[in-house]
Short mmCIF file of C-alpha atoms in Angstrom, two decimals:
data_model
loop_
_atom_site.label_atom_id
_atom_site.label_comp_id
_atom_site.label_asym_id
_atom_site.label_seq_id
_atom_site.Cartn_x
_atom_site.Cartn_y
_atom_site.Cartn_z
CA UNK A 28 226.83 97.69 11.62
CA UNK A 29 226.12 94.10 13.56
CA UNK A 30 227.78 93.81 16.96
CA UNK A 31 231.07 91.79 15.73
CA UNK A 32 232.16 94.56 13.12
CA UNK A 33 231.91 97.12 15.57
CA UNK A 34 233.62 95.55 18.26
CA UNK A 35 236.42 95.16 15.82
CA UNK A 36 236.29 98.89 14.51
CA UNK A 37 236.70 99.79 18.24
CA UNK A 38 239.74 97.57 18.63
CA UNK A 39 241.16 99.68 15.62
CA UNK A 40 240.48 103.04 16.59
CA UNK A 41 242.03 102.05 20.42
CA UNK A 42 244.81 101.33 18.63
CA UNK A 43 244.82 104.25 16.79
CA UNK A 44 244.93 107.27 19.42
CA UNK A 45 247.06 106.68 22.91
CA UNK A 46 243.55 107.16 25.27
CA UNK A 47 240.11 106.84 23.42
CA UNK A 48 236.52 108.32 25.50
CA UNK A 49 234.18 105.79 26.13
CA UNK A 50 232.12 108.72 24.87
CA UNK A 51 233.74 109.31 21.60
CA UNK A 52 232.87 105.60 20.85
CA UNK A 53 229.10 106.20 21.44
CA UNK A 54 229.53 109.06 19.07
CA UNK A 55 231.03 107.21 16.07
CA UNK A 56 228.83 104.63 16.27
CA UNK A 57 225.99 106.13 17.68
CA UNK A 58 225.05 103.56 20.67
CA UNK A 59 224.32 104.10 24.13
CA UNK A 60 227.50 104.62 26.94
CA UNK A 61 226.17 101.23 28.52
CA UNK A 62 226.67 99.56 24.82
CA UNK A 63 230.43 101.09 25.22
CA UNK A 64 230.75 99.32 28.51
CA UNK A 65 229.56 95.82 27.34
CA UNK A 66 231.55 96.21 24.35
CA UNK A 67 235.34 97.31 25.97
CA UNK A 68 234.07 94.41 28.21
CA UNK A 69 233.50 91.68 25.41
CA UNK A 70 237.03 92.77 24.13
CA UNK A 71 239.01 92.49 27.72
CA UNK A 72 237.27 88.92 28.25
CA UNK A 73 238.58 88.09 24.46
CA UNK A 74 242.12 88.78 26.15
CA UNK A 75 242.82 92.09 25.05
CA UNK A 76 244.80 94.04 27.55
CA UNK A 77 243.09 97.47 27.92
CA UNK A 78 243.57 100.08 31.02
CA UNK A 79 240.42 102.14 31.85
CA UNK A 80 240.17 104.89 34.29
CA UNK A 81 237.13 106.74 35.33
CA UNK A 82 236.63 109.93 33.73
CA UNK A 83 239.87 109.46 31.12
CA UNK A 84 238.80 106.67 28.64
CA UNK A 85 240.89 103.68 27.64
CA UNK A 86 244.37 102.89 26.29
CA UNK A 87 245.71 99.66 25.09
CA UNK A 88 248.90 98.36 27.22
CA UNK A 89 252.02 99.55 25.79
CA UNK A 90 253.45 97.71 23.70
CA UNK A 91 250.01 95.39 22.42
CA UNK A 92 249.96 95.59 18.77
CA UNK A 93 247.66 93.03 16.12
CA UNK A 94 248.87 92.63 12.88
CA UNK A 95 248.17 95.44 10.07
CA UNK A 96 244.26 95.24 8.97
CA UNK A 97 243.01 94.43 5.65
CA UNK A 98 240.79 97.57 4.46
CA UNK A 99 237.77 97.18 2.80
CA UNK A 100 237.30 98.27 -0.73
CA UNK A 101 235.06 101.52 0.39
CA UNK A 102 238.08 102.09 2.61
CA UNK A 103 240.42 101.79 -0.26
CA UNK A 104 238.71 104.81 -2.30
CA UNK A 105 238.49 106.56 0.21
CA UNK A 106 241.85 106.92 0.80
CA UNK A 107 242.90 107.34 -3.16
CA UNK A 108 240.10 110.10 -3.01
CA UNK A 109 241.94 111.47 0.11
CA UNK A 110 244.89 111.20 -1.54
CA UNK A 111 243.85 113.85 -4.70
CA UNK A 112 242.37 116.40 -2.04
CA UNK A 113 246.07 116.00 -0.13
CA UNK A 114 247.65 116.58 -3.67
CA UNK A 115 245.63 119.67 -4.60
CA UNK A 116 245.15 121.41 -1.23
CA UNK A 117 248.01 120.94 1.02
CA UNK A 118 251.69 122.39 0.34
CA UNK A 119 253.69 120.54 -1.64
CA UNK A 120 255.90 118.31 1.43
CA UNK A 121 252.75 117.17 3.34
CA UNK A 122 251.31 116.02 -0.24
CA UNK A 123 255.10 114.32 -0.58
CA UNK A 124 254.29 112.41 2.82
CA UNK A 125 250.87 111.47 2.83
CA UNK A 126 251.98 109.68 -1.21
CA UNK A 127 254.91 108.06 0.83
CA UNK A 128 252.07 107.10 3.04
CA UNK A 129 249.42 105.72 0.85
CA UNK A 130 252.40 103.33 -0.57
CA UNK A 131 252.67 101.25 2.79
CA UNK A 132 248.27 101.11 2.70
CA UNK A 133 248.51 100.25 -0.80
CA UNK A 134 251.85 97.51 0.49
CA UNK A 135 248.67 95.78 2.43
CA UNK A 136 245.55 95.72 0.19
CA UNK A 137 245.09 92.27 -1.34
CA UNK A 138 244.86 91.63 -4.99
CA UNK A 139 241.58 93.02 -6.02
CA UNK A 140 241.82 96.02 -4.26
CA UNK A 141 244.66 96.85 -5.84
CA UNK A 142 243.56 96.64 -9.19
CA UNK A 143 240.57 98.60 -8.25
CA UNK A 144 242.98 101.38 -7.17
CA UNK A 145 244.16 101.46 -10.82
CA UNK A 146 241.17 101.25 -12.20
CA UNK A 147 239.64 104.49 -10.72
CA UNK A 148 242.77 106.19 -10.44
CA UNK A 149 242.32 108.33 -13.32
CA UNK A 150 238.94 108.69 -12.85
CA UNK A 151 238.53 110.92 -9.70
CA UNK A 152 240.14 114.70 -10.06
CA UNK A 153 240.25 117.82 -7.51
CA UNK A 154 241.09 120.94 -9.04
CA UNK A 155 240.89 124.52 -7.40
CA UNK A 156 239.25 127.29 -8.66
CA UNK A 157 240.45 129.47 -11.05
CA UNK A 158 242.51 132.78 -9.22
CA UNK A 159 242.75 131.30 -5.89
CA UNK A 160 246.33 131.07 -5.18
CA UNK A 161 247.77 128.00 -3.37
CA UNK A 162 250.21 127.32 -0.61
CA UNK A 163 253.58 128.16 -1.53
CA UNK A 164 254.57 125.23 -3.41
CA UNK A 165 258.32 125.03 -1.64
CA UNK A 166 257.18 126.00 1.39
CA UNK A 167 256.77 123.49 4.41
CA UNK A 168 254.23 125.20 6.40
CA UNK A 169 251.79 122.91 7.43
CA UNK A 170 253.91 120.07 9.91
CA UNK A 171 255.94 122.97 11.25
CA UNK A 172 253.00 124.90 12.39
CA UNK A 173 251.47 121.60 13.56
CA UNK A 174 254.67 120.75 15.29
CA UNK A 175 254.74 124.11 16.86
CA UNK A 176 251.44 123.67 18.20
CA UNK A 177 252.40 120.45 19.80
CA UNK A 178 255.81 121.61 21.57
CA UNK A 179 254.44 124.87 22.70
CA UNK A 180 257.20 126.26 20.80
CA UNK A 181 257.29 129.85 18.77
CA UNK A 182 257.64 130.25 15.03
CA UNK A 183 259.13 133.18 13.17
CA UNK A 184 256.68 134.27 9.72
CA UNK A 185 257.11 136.87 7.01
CA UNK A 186 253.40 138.00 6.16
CA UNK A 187 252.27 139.35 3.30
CA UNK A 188 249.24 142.19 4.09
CA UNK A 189 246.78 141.59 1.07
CA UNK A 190 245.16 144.84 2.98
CA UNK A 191 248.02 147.11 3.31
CA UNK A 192 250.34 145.53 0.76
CA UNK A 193 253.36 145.34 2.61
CA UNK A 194 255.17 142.51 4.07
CA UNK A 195 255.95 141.93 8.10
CA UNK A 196 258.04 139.70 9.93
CA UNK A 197 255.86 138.19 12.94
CA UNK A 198 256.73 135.68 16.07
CA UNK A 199 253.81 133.83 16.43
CA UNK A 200 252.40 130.79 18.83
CA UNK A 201 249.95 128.78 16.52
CA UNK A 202 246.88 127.29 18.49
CA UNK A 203 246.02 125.13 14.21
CA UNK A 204 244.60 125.75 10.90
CA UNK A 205 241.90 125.43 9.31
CA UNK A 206 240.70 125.39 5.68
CA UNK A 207 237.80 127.04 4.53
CA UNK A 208 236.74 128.75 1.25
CA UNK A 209 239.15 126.72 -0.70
CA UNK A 210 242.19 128.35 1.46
CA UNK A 211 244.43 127.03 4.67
CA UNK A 212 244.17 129.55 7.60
CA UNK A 213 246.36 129.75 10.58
CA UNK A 214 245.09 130.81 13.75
CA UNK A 215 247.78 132.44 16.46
CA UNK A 216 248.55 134.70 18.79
CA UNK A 217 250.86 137.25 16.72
CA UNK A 218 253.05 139.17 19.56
CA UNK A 219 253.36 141.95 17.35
CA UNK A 220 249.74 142.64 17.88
CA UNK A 221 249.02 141.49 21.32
CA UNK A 222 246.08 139.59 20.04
CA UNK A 223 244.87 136.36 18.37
CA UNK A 224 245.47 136.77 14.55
CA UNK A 225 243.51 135.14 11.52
CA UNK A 226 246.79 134.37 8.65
CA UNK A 227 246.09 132.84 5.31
CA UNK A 228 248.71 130.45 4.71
CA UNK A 229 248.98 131.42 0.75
CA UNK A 230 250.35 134.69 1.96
CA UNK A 231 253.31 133.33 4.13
CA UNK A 232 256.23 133.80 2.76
CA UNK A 233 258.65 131.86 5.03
CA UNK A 234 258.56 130.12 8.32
CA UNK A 235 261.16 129.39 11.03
CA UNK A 236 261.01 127.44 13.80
CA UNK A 237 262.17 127.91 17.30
CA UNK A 238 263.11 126.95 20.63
CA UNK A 239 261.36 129.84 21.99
CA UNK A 240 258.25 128.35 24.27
CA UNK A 241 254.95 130.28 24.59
CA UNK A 242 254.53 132.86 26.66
CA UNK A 243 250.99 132.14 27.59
CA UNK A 244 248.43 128.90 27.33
CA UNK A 245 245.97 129.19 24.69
CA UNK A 246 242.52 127.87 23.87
CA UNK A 247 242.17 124.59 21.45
CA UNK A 248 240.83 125.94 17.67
CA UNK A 249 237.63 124.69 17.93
CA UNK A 250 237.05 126.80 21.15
CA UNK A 251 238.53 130.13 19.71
CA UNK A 252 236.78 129.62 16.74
CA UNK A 253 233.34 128.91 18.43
CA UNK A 254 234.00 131.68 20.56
CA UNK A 255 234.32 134.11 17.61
CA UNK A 256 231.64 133.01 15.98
CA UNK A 257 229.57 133.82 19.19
CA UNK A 258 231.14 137.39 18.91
CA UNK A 259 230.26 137.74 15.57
CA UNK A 260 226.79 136.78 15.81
CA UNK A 261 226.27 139.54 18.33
CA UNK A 262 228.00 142.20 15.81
CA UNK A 263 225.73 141.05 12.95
CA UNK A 264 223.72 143.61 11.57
CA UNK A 265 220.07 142.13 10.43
CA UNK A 266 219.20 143.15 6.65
CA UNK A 267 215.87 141.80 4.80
CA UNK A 268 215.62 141.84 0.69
CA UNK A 269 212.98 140.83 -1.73
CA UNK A 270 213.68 140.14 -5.42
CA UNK A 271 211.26 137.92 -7.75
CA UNK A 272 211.29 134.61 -7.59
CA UNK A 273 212.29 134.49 -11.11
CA UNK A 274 215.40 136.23 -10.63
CA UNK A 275 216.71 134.21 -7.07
CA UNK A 276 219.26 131.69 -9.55
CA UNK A 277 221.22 135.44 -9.82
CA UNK A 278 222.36 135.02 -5.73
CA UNK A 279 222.91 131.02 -6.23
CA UNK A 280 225.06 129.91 -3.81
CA UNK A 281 226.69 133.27 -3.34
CA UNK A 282 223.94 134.44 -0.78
CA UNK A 283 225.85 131.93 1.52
CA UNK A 284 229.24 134.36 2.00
CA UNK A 285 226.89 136.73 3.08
CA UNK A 286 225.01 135.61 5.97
CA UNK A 287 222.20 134.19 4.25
CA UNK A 288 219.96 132.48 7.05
CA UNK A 289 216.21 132.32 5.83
CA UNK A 290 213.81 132.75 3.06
CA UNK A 291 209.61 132.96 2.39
CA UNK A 292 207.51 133.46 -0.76
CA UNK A 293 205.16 136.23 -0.51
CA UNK A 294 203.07 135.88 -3.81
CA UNK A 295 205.53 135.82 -6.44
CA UNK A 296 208.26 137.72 -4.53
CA UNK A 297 210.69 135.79 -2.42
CA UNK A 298 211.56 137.87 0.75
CA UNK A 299 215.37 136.67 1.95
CA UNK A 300 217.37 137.06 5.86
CA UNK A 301 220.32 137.71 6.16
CA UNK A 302 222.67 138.16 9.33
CA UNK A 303 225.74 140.28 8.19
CA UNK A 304 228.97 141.39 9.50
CA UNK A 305 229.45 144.32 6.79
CA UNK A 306 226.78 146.24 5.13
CA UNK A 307 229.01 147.91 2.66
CA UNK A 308 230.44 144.66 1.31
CA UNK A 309 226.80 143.45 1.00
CA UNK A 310 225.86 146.81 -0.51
CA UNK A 311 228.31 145.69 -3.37
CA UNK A 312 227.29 142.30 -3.86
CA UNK A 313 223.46 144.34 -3.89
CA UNK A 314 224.35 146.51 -6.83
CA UNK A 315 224.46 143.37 -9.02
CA UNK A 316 220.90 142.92 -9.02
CA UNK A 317 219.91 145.56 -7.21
CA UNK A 318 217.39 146.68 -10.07
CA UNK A 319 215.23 143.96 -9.28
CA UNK A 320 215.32 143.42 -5.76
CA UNK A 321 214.07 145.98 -2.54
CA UNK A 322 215.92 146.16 0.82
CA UNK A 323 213.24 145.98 3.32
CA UNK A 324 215.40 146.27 6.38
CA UNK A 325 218.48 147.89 7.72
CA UNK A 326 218.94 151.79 6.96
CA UNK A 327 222.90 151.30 6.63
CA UNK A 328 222.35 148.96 4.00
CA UNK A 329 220.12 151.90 2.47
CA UNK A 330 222.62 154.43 2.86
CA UNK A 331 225.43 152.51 1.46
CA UNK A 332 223.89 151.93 -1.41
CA UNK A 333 223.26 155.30 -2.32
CA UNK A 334 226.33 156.52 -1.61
CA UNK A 335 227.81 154.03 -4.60
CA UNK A 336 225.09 155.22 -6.67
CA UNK A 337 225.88 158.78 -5.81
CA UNK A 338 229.70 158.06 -6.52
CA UNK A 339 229.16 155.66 -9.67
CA UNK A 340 226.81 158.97 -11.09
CA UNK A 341 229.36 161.32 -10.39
CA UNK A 342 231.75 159.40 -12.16
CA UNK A 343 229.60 159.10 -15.73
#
């Protein structure tokens, strides 16, 4: 990107959050803090009115506002291919919004970008995969809990336990979602359990809101979620297979839900890590081509598996 286009892309993302890090510019557009500087400066001495304080980042005065941008046509398909993801794996009011949305960009396109919109319309599709249940389609969970996390305020869920089959009622203080695995997953602290608590959002089954505020601060997602994956790593449990290499297209990209982290070749035998939470669900996923394959490391692993071949013999 030359200098000019990326002065301008800064102007646009200024005026797209209320206080931008000098820092988060560097990121995006991978240059040097002291590029930032010279940049934010080229733009003031063009007669843009920016505030900048040490340590906080930069805001445009209230009020400053240029005229709506023309997007390029990259930009264009990028938001009709944003546009089928929103439609396919968000509930059905956010999909309502973000369509409401993409009329105003589509208001400001010129000409040819518009007919290139038409033109590909039809030819990009999302589709999930086959069993995995959506969002409720009526349900409006996805602003609300957003919402929630913004006022501090408490929301009121019924849950529906996939493990214990039963449905709960739960006053919860949302800290955001995430989607992962083709699902949406909320992340809060549930004050029936005293605890943070991981809640697919296909299994809600209604949502209030509240006036209630929190009853404690909480970490952002990306902390919590980086701190249990540091927890998790120290629970994993190392386990070491070999299988030929003729037969490795059987754990495709399945090896990947199950901790998968390395792999050698050893003649014609291919010897695979893995870093695992739960031995007996990898002890299933083993008996599907455990014929072929040897576990090489971790004794629960071992035992696991022949207690399922123990139970599978008593039952023939």
């Amino acid at each position: 990107m030359n200098r000019i286009d990326r002065i301008s892309a800064i102007l646009i993302q200024l005026q797209s959050r209320r206080v931008v890090k000098a820092q988060d510019i560097a990121d995006r557009f991978q240059i040097s803090l002291r590029t930032v500087y010279r940049d934010i400066r080229t733009l003031e001495q063009g007669g843009i009115p920016l505030i900048g304080e040490a340590g906080i980042g930069y805001s445009l005065v209230d009020g400053f506002r240029l005229p709506p941008v023309m997007f390029t046509p990259e930009e264009a398909i990028a938001f009709l291919t944003a546009e089928k993801l929103v439609a396919k794996l968000t509930d059905g009011p956010n999909s309502r919004n973000y369509s409401s949305a993409m009329y105003k960009i589509r208001a400001v396109l010129n000409l040819s970008e518009k007919e290139l919109l038409e033109s590909i319309d039809d030819r990009i599709e999302v589709f999930r995969r086959p069993g995995d249940a959506p969002i409720q389609p009526d349900l409006h969970l996805l602003q609300p809990i957003l919402k929630s996390v913004d006022q501090g305020k408490v929301i009121r869920i019924k849950y529906h336990s996939n493990y214990k089959q039963e449905n709960t009622e739960r006053l919860v203080e949302p800290i955001g979602i995430f989607f992962t695995d083709n699902y949406w997953h909320l992340i809060a602290w549930c004050r029936m359990r005293n605890d943070y608590r991981d809640f697919r959002l296909d299994r809600i089954l209604s949502i209030h809101t509240s006036d209630t505020p929190f009853e404690k601060s909480h970490p952002g997602l990306k902390e919590y979620l980086q701190s249990r994956k540091t927890e998790d790593i120290e629970n994993l449990e190392l386990i070491v297979i070999s299988l030929p290499q003729s037969k490795a297209y059987w754990l495709d990209n399945q090896k990947y839900y199950y901790g998968f982290v390395s792999q050698s070749v050893l003649d014609d035998q291919l010897e695979m890590t893995f870093l695992c939470s739960s031995p007996e669900s990898f002890a299933r996923w083993f008996m599907m081509f455990g014929g072929s394959a040897t576990i090489i490391e971790s004794e629960s692993l071992k035992n696991h598996v022949r207690q399922m071949i123990g139970a599978i013999s008593k039952s023939l």
